[in-house]
mmCIF file of C-alpha atoms in Angstrom:
data_model
loop_
_atom_site.group_PDB
_atom_site.id
_atom_site.type_symbol
_atom_site.label_atom_id
_atom_site.label_comp_id
_atom_site.label_asym_id
_atom_site.label_seq_id
_atom_site.Cartn_x
_atom_site.Cartn_y
_atom_site.Cartn_z
ATOM 1 C CA MET A 1 0.000 0.000 0.000
ATOM 2 C CA THR A 2 1.370 3.418 -0.951
ATOM 3 C CA GLN A 3 1.743 6.071 1.733
ATOM 4 C CA GLN A 4 -0.940 8.201 0.069
ATOM 5 C CA LYS A 5 -3.414 5.285 0.072
ATOM 6 C CA LEU A 6 -2.519 4.579 3.705
ATOM 7 C CA ILE A 7 -3.234 8.193 4.641
ATOM 8 C CA GLU A 8 -6.558 8.147 2.786
ATOM 9 C CA ASP A 9 -7.575 4.930 4.552
ATOM 10 C CA ILE A 10 -6.610 6.333 7.964
ATOM 11 C CA LYS A 11 -8.735 9.416 7.310
ATOM 12 C CA ALA A 12 -11.675 7.200 6.319
ATOM 13 C CA LEU A 13 -11.280 5.030 9.433
ATOM 14 C CA LYS A 14 -11.004 8.123 11.587
ATOM 15 C CA LYS A 15 -14.295 9.397 10.178
ATOM 16 C CA GLU A 16 -15.949 5.981 10.556
ATOM 17 C CA HIS A 17 -15.062 5.710 14.248
ATOM 18 C CA ASN A 18 -15.340 9.438 15.014
ATOM 19 C CA ALA A 19 -11.752 9.174 16.219
ATOM 20 C CA LEU A 20 -9.198 11.786 17.199
ATOM 21 C CA ILE A 21 -5.487 11.342 16.457
ATOM 22 C CA LEU A 22 -3.022 12.980 18.844
ATOM 23 C CA ALA A 23 0.688 12.961 18.006
ATOM 24 C CA HIS A 24 3.721 14.001 20.018
ATOM 25 C CA TYR A 25 6.341 16.260 18.449
ATOM 26 C CA TYR A 26 8.807 13.344 18.497
ATOM 27 C CA GLN A 27 6.802 11.326 15.956
ATOM 28 C CA GLU A 28 7.864 10.952 12.330
ATOM 29 C CA ASP A 29 6.772 13.729 9.951
ATOM 30 C CA ALA A 30 3.957 11.772 8.284
ATOM 31 C CA ILE A 31 2.339 10.964 11.634
ATOM 32 C CA GLN A 32 2.511 14.606 12.701
ATOM 33 C CA ASP A 33 0.784 15.546 9.441
ATOM 34 C CA ILE A 34 -2.044 13.017 9.841
ATOM 35 C CA ALA A 35 -2.756 14.038 13.442
ATOM 36 C CA ASP A 36 -5.631 16.288 14.455
ATOM 37 C CA TYR A 37 -3.386 17.797 17.102
ATOM 38 C CA CYS A 38 0.374 17.689 17.468
ATOM 39 C CA GLY A 39 2.073 18.887 20.624
ATOM 40 C CA ASP A 40 3.917 18.176 23.847
ATOM 41 C CA SER A 41 2.740 15.956 26.707
ATOM 42 C CA LEU A 42 0.694 18.666 28.428
ATOM 43 C CA PHE A 43 -1.070 19.758 25.254
ATOM 44 C CA LEU A 44 -1.937 16.178 24.285
ATOM 45 C CA ALA A 45 -3.356 15.472 27.756
ATOM 46 C CA GLN A 46 -5.432 18.653 27.556
ATOM 47 C CA MET A 47 -6.744 17.871 24.076
ATOM 48 C CA GLY A 48 -7.564 14.299 25.044
ATOM 49 C CA GLN A 49 -9.552 15.470 28.046
ATOM 50 C CA LYS A 50 -11.380 18.259 26.196
ATOM 51 C CA SER A 51 -12.282 16.254 23.100
ATOM 52 C CA GLU A 52 -15.737 14.737 22.732
ATOM 53 C CA ALA A 53 -14.406 12.057 20.368
ATOM 54 C CA PRO A 54 -15.194 8.569 21.732
ATOM 55 C CA VAL A 55 -12.000 7.092 20.244
ATOM 56 C CA ILE A 56 -8.534 8.594 20.652
ATOM 57 C CA VAL A 57 -5.358 7.333 19.000
ATOM 58 C CA LEU A 58 -2.294 8.502 20.927
ATOM 59 C CA ALA A 59 0.785 8.426 18.700
ATOM 60 C CA GLY A 60 3.494 8.801 21.298
ATOM 61 C CA VAL A 61 4.491 6.443 24.083
ATOM 62 C CA VAL A 62 2.305 4.297 26.305
ATOM 63 C CA PHE A 63 2.361 6.500 29.420
ATOM 64 C CA MET A 64 0.784 9.292 27.347
ATOM 65 C CA GLY A 65 -2.077 7.002 26.384
ATOM 66 C CA GLU A 66 -2.491 6.018 30.033
ATOM 67 C CA SER A 67 -2.708 9.676 31.056
ATOM 68 C CA VAL A 68 -5.474 10.343 28.532
ATOM 69 C CA LYS A 69 -7.334 7.220 29.692
ATOM 70 C CA ILE A 70 -7.052 8.264 33.356
ATOM 71 C CA LEU A 71 -8.443 11.722 32.583
ATOM 72 C CA SER A 72 -11.153 10.339 30.259
ATOM 73 C CA PRO A 73 -11.943 6.793 31.447
ATOM 74 C CA THR A 74 -15.067 6.389 29.290
ATOM 75 C CA LYS A 75 -13.151 6.955 26.047
ATOM 76 C CA THR A 76 -11.479 4.256 23.988
ATOM 77 C CA VAL A 77 -7.781 5.147 23.913
ATOM 78 C CA LEU A 78 -5.535 3.326 21.441
ATOM 79 C CA VAL A 79 -1.753 3.288 21.080
ATOM 80 C CA PRO A 80 -0.126 2.089 17.835
ATOM 81 C CA ASP A 81 2.571 0.031 19.599
ATOM 82 C CA PHE A 82 2.515 -1.225 23.195
ATOM 83 C CA ASN A 83 6.310 -1.560 23.068
ATOM 84 C CA ALA A 84 6.620 2.231 22.943
ATOM 85 C CA GLY A 85 7.906 2.612 26.473
ATOM 86 C CA CYS A 86 10.188 5.146 28.152
ATOM 87 C CA SER A 87 13.458 4.828 30.050
ATOM 88 C CA LEU A 88 12.063 7.074 32.791
ATOM 89 C CA VAL A 89 9.062 4.788 33.246
ATOM 90 C CA SER A 90 11.081 1.566 33.290
ATOM 91 C CA GLY A 91 13.579 3.159 35.671
ATOM 92 C CA THR A 92 10.889 3.888 38.265
ATOM 93 C CA PRO A 93 9.407 0.602 39.557
ATOM 94 C CA TYR A 94 6.210 1.125 41.551
ATOM 95 C CA GLU A 95 7.371 -0.793 44.650
ATOM 96 C CA ASP A 96 10.639 1.142 44.844
ATOM 97 C CA PHE A 97 8.855 4.443 44.363
ATOM 98 C CA VAL A 98 6.445 3.671 47.217
ATOM 99 C CA LYS A 99 9.362 2.815 49.543
ATOM 100 C CA TRP A 100 11.010 6.110 48.587
ATOM 101 C CA ARG A 101 7.822 8.003 49.370
ATOM 102 C CA GLN A 102 7.471 6.236 52.716
ATOM 103 C CA LYS A 103 10.849 7.632 53.807
ATOM 104 C CA TYR A 104 9.459 11.166 53.468
ATOM 105 C CA PRO A 105 5.727 10.885 54.258
ATOM 106 C CA GLU A 106 5.334 14.603 54.990
ATOM 107 C CA HIS A 107 6.806 15.669 51.621
ATOM 108 C CA ILE A 108 4.699 16.524 48.589
ATOM 109 C CA ALA A 109 5.554 14.252 45.661
ATOM 110 C CA VAL A 110 5.599 15.951 42.274
ATOM 111 C CA THR A 111 5.959 13.364 39.540
ATOM 112 C CA TYR A 112 6.891 13.981 35.920
ATOM 113 C CA ILE A 113 4.239 12.789 33.481
ATOM 114 C CA ASN A 114 6.864 10.359 32.100
ATOM 115 C CA SER A 115 5.782 7.750 34.656
ATOM 116 C CA SER A 116 3.484 4.746 34.895
ATOM 117 C CA ALA A 117 -0.156 4.933 35.952
ATOM 118 C CA ALA A 118 0.792 3.056 39.132
ATOM 119 C CA VAL A 119 3.463 5.606 40.074
ATOM 120 C CA LYS A 120 1.071 8.452 39.295
ATOM 121 C CA SER A 121 -1.452 6.872 41.674
ATOM 122 C CA VAL A 122 0.893 7.390 44.653
ATOM 123 C CA SER A 123 1.895 10.935 43.652
ATOM 124 C CA ASP A 124 0.456 14.247 44.823
ATOM 125 C CA ALA A 125 0.756 16.175 41.564
ATOM 126 C CA ILE A 126 1.890 15.410 38.040
ATOM 127 C CA CYS A 127 3.847 17.870 35.917
ATOM 128 C CA THR A 128 5.228 18.211 32.418
ATOM 129 C CA SER A 129 8.291 20.150 31.354
ATOM 130 C CA SER A 130 5.876 22.896 30.215
ATOM 131 C CA ASN A 131 4.211 23.473 33.572
ATOM 132 C CA ALA A 132 6.648 22.014 36.126
ATOM 133 C CA GLU A 133 7.858 25.408 37.349
ATOM 134 C CA LYS A 134 4.273 26.529 37.936
ATOM 135 C CA ILE A 135 3.477 23.318 39.820
ATOM 136 C CA ILE A 136 6.524 23.671 42.094
ATOM 137 C CA ASN A 137 5.779 27.342 42.773
ATOM 138 C CA SER A 138 2.235 26.464 43.869
ATOM 139 C CA ILE A 139 3.489 24.316 46.771
ATOM 140 C CA PRO A 140 3.578 26.021 50.198
ATOM 141 C CA ARG A 141 7.089 27.101 51.157
ATOM 142 C CA ASP A 142 6.981 25.160 54.412
ATOM 143 C CA ARG A 143 6.466 21.819 52.641
ATOM 144 C CA GLY A 144 9.269 19.520 51.516
ATOM 145 C CA ILE A 145 9.216 18.284 47.919
ATOM 146 C CA LEU A 146 10.028 14.947 46.317
ATOM 147 C CA PHE A 147 10.585 15.098 42.567
ATOM 148 C CA GLY A 148 10.873 12.247 40.122
ATOM 149 C CA PRO A 149 11.675 10.468 38.010
ATOM 150 C CA ASP A 150 13.934 12.814 35.971
ATOM 151 C CA LYS A 151 16.773 14.121 38.155
ATOM 152 C CA ASN A 152 18.010 16.583 35.526
ATOM 153 C CA LEU A 153 14.613 18.246 35.249
ATOM 154 C CA GLY A 154 14.472 18.275 39.046
ATOM 155 C CA ARG A 155 17.815 20.040 39.401
ATOM 156 C CA PHE A 156 16.836 22.562 36.745
ATOM 157 C CA LEU A 157 13.634 23.301 38.672
ATOM 158 C CA GLU A 158 15.584 23.769 41.891
ATOM 159 C CA ARG A 159 17.603 26.502 40.201
ATOM 160 C CA LYS A 160 14.531 28.112 38.630
ATOM 161 C CA THR A 161 12.320 28.096 41.721
ATOM 162 C CA GLY A 162 14.837 28.299 44.544
ATOM 163 C CA ARG A 163 13.190 25.271 46.164
ATOM 164 C CA GLU A 164 15.248 22.392 47.506
ATOM 165 C CA MET A 165 13.969 19.008 46.403
ATOM 166 C CA ILE A 166 14.851 15.360 46.878
ATOM 167 C CA GLU A 167 15.151 13.811 43.411
ATOM 168 C CA TRP A 168 14.605 10.292 42.156
ATOM 169 C CA PRO A 169 17.751 9.244 40.209
ATOM 170 C CA GLY A 170 16.126 8.763 36.793
ATOM 171 C CA GLN A 171 17.102 10.141 33.401
ATOM 172 C CA CYS A 172 16.052 10.173 29.751
ATOM 173 C CA GLU A 173 18.338 7.912 27.751
ATOM 174 C CA VAL A 174 18.298 10.276 24.759
ATOM 175 C CA HIS A 175 18.765 13.653 26.442
ATOM 176 C CA VAL A 176 21.705 12.569 28.607
ATOM 177 C CA LEU A 177 23.787 11.724 25.529
ATOM 178 C CA PHE A 178 24.373 15.301 24.388
ATOM 179 C CA SER A 179 28.018 16.361 24.741
ATOM 180 C CA ALA A 180 28.790 19.605 26.585
ATOM 181 C CA LYS A 181 32.369 19.635 25.272
ATOM 182 C CA LYS A 182 31.292 19.242 21.647
ATOM 183 C CA LEU A 183 28.496 21.767 22.165
ATOM 184 C CA PHE A 184 31.055 24.358 23.284
ATOM 185 C CA THR A 185 33.022 23.765 20.074
ATOM 186 C CA MET A 186 29.860 23.918 17.962
ATOM 187 C CA LYS A 187 28.929 27.286 19.485
ATOM 188 C CA GLU A 188 32.377 28.648 18.611
ATOM 189 C CA GLU A 189 31.985 27.383 15.036
ATOM 190 C CA ASN A 190 28.568 29.041 14.723
ATOM 191 C CA PRO A 191 28.915 32.561 16.157
ATOM 192 C CA GLY A 192 25.554 34.138 16.873
ATOM 193 C CA ALA A 193 23.748 30.805 17.115
ATOM 194 C CA LEU A 194 21.426 30.309 20.074
ATOM 195 C CA VAL A 195 21.416 27.009 21.957
ATOM 196 C CA LEU A 196 17.937 25.720 22.809
ATOM 197 C CA ALA A 197 17.880 22.797 25.240
ATOM 198 C CA HIS A 198 15.314 20.565 26.877
ATOM 199 C CA PRO A 199 15.609 20.487 30.704
ATOM 200 C CA GLU A 200 16.080 16.698 30.635
ATOM 201 C CA CYS A 201 19.631 17.391 29.406
ATOM 202 C CA GLU A 202 22.466 17.217 31.912
ATOM 203 C CA ASP A 203 23.626 20.301 33.808
ATOM 204 C CA ALA A 204 26.853 20.659 31.795
ATOM 205 C CA VAL A 205 24.829 20.942 28.569
ATOM 206 C CA LEU A 206 22.247 23.295 30.075
ATOM 207 C CA ALA A 207 25.087 25.582 31.162
ATOM 208 C CA TYR A 208 25.658 26.456 27.487
ATOM 209 C CA ALA A 209 21.966 26.960 26.685
ATOM 210 C CA ASP A 210 20.533 30.360 25.808
ATOM 211 C CA PHE A 211 17.025 28.979 26.294
ATOM 212 C CA ILE A 212 15.855 25.978 28.324
ATOM 213 C CA GLY A 213 12.324 24.695 27.892
ATOM 214 C CA SER A 214 9.875 22.042 26.800
ATOM 215 C CA THR A 215 9.392 21.054 23.177
ATOM 216 C CA SER A 216 6.563 23.586 22.856
ATOM 217 C CA GLY A 217 8.780 26.198 24.502
ATOM 218 C CA ILE A 218 11.617 25.480 22.078
ATOM 219 C CA LEU A 219 9.187 25.748 19.160
ATOM 220 C CA ASN A 220 7.903 29.091 20.414
ATOM 221 C CA GLU A 221 11.469 30.380 20.862
ATOM 222 C CA VAL A 222 12.324 29.592 17.238
ATOM 223 C CA LYS A 223 9.099 31.272 16.104
ATOM 224 C CA THR A 224 9.548 34.462 18.099
ATOM 225 C CA ASN A 225 13.272 35.085 18.661
ATOM 226 C CA LYS A 226 14.366 37.152 15.680
ATOM 227 C CA SER A 227 17.824 37.984 17.052
ATOM 228 C CA THR A 228 19.299 35.153 14.973
ATOM 229 C CA ASP A 229 18.435 32.683 12.234
ATOM 230 C CA THR A 230 20.685 29.933 13.589
ATOM 231 C CA PHE A 231 19.679 27.591 16.393
ATOM 232 C CA ILE A 232 21.489 24.636 17.944
ATOM 233 C CA VAL A 233 18.818 22.351 19.365
ATOM 234 C CA ALA A 234 19.384 19.823 22.151
ATOM 235 C CA THR A 235 16.352 17.582 22.126
ATOM 236 C CA GLU A 236 14.879 14.695 20.131
ATOM 237 C CA THR A 237 15.006 15.091 16.362
ATOM 238 C CA GLY A 238 11.231 14.847 15.763
ATOM 239 C CA ILE A 239 10.720 18.475 16.789
ATOM 240 C CA PHE A 240 12.837 19.666 13.844
ATOM 241 C CA TYR A 241 9.915 19.114 11.464
ATOM 242 C CA GLN A 242 7.742 21.641 13.298
ATOM 243 C CA LEU A 243 10.670 24.010 13.866
ATOM 244 C CA GLN A 244 11.437 24.163 10.144
ATOM 245 C CA LYS A 245 7.774 24.677 9.258
ATOM 246 C CA ALA A 246 7.553 27.503 11.789
ATOM 247 C CA ARG A 247 10.730 29.210 10.541
ATOM 248 C CA PRO A 248 11.639 27.978 7.020
ATOM 249 C CA GLU A 249 14.593 30.350 6.696
ATOM 250 C CA ALA A 250 16.182 29.254 9.971
ATOM 251 C CA LYS A 251 19.345 27.172 10.132
ATOM 252 C CA LEU A 252 18.640 24.361 12.598
ATOM 253 C CA ILE A 253 21.558 22.330 13.927
ATOM 254 C CA GLN A 254 21.265 19.180 16.020
ATOM 255 C CA ALA A 255 23.342 19.466 19.188
ATOM 256 C CA PRO A 256 26.232 16.946 19.212
ATOM 257 C CA PHE A 257 26.314 13.649 21.080
ATOM 258 C CA GLU A 258 29.059 11.879 22.990
ATOM 259 C CA GLY A 259 31.156 9.456 20.952
ATOM 260 C CA GLY A 260 30.325 8.970 17.322
ATOM 261 C CA CYS A 261 26.696 7.927 17.695
ATOM 262 C CA GLN A 262 23.740 9.699 16.166
ATOM 263 C CA CYS A 263 21.451 9.031 19.113
ATOM 264 C CA ASN A 264 18.994 11.867 18.609
ATOM 265 C CA ASP A 265 16.006 9.606 17.858
ATOM 266 C CA CYS A 266 13.988 8.232 20.763
ATOM 267 C CA PRO A 267 13.798 4.510 19.942
ATOM 268 C CA TYR A 268 10.405 4.236 21.650
ATOM 269 C CA MET A 269 8.760 7.202 19.927
ATOM 270 C CA LYS A 270 9.942 5.957 16.560
ATOM 271 C CA LEU A 271 8.259 2.555 16.994
ATOM 272 C CA ASN A 272 5.008 4.111 15.774
ATOM 273 C CA SER A 273 4.172 4.223 12.075
ATOM 274 C CA LEU A 274 1.301 5.003 9.728
ATOM 275 C CA GLU A 275 0.852 1.264 9.210
ATOM 276 C CA LYS A 276 0.412 0.689 12.949
ATOM 277 C CA ILE A 277 -2.038 3.586 13.250
ATOM 278 C CA HIS A 278 -4.030 2.093 10.375
ATOM 279 C CA LYS A 279 -4.014 -1.325 12.021
ATOM 280 C CA CYS A 280 -5.163 -0.154 15.451
ATOM 281 C CA LEU A 281 -7.929 1.989 13.928
ATOM 282 C CA SER A 282 -9.088 -0.835 11.647
ATOM 283 C CA GLY A 283 -9.960 -3.155 14.515
ATOM 284 C CA LEU A 284 -9.901 -0.678 17.410
ATOM 285 C CA SER A 285 -7.024 -2.751 18.753
ATOM 286 C CA ASN A 286 -4.225 -1.928 21.188
ATOM 287 C CA GLU A 287 -6.662 -0.325 23.599
ATOM 288 C CA VAL A 288 -5.104 1.151 26.733
ATOM 289 C CA GLN A 289 -6.446 -0.595 29.833
ATOM 290 C CA VAL A 290 -6.011 0.912 33.284
ATOM 291 C CA ASP A 291 -7.482 -0.710 36.395
ATOM 292 C CA PRO A 292 -10.531 1.325 37.565
ATOM 293 C CA ASN A 293 -9.150 1.550 41.110
ATOM 294 C CA LEU A 294 -5.877 2.853 39.721
ATOM 295 C CA ILE A 295 -7.726 5.383 37.575
ATOM 296 C CA GLU A 296 -9.434 6.842 40.638
ATOM 297 C CA LYS A 297 -6.141 7.241 42.495
ATOM 298 C CA ALA A 298 -4.121 8.514 39.530
ATOM 299 C CA ARG A 299 -6.751 10.970 38.337
ATOM 300 C CA LEU A 300 -6.402 13.172 41.427
ATOM 301 C CA PRO A 301 -2.731 14.186 40.874
ATOM 302 C CA LEU A 302 -3.329 14.577 37.134
ATOM 303 C CA GLN A 303 -6.355 16.771 37.740
ATOM 304 C CA ARG A 304 -4.396 18.727 40.332
ATOM 305 C CA MET A 305 -1.863 19.446 37.565
ATOM 306 C CA MET A 306 -4.632 20.596 35.227
ATOM 307 C CA ASP A 307 -6.150 22.844 37.891
ATOM 308 C CA ILE A 308 -2.840 24.489 38.800
ATOM 309 C CA THR A 309 -2.094 25.018 35.103
ATOM 310 C CA ASP A 310 -5.485 26.731 34.747
ATOM 311 C CA GLY A 311 -4.824 28.914 37.793
ATOM 312 C CA LYS A 312 -7.298 27.179 40.085
ATOM 313 C CA PRO A 313 -6.611 26.694 43.821
ATOM 314 C CA VAL A 314 -5.809 23.179 45.050
ATOM 315 C CA ILE A 315 -5.659 21.421 48.404
ATOM 316 C CA TRP A 316 -2.457 19.518 49.164
ATOM 317 C CA PRO A 317 -2.425 16.305 51.213
ATOM 318 C CA THR A 318 -0.695 16.547 54.579
ATOM 319 C CA TRP A 319 0.732 13.031 54.807
ATOM 320 C CA PHE A 320 1.484 10.054 52.583
ATOM 321 C CA GLU A 321 -0.396 7.052 53.922
ATOM 322 C CA GLY A 322 1.376 4.597 51.615
#
């Protein structure tokens, strides 16, 4: 089947099932084009919750589909490939996370959205890289904070907010591979270029960044910062498609990696394909299932994130019962 025929069939299936396709910025170009909405984790969660579509295809990784299901439990949420995991999720086993929480029962646990439904269920608030600073700033100053699972994002937030936090020792396997030493050389070779980095990068890389933010933040910076036409970008390569569309005249350079590898593709994000989207829509297969009891527990911290993002007041728990 040609790609054009595949796209036409997906559009027909989408209409037949009254389905909505959500795609993360790290997906391949063709998937971003077929999606109804393309964005970062926060935007996709918001669109999934707001949509009246009974069927949602989440072209990203599994935890994103789980988040949409938790926020909209009556909807059918499909993911193209159940193997689309995340190193942050696999590096945060539920049992270990609970034991960690039990050591600090009076602390508020803010958990990055890159986490399992089970881990979310024992968290106090969820955050994304777009709204994490706002979430941290909403916590009373007299409360301790646990942050996980990405330690680099946690340390960045400590510097931004002035709040001390205890971090889970997790990391994104793609973002930690950028080379600070090579980035320094690249900046010298491209005078006037601005370095845009995702906060999951290590501190040494962030030290050279002119802008640090989420994928949507990086996209907005390229759109609006007219001080230069050259940008060195330290995040997953999928975002380059939207960056180039937003600023066709811009020179976009991938930040360098350690060693000789070209490791700028997330292996999990790139498991999805048009063929897999077609297959899951054809039979409404690969449906995300989350235990109803887990949904009830995990919805509260996710909704707390949504409320804080919308400027609504929230009530924080006083103690982790575990």
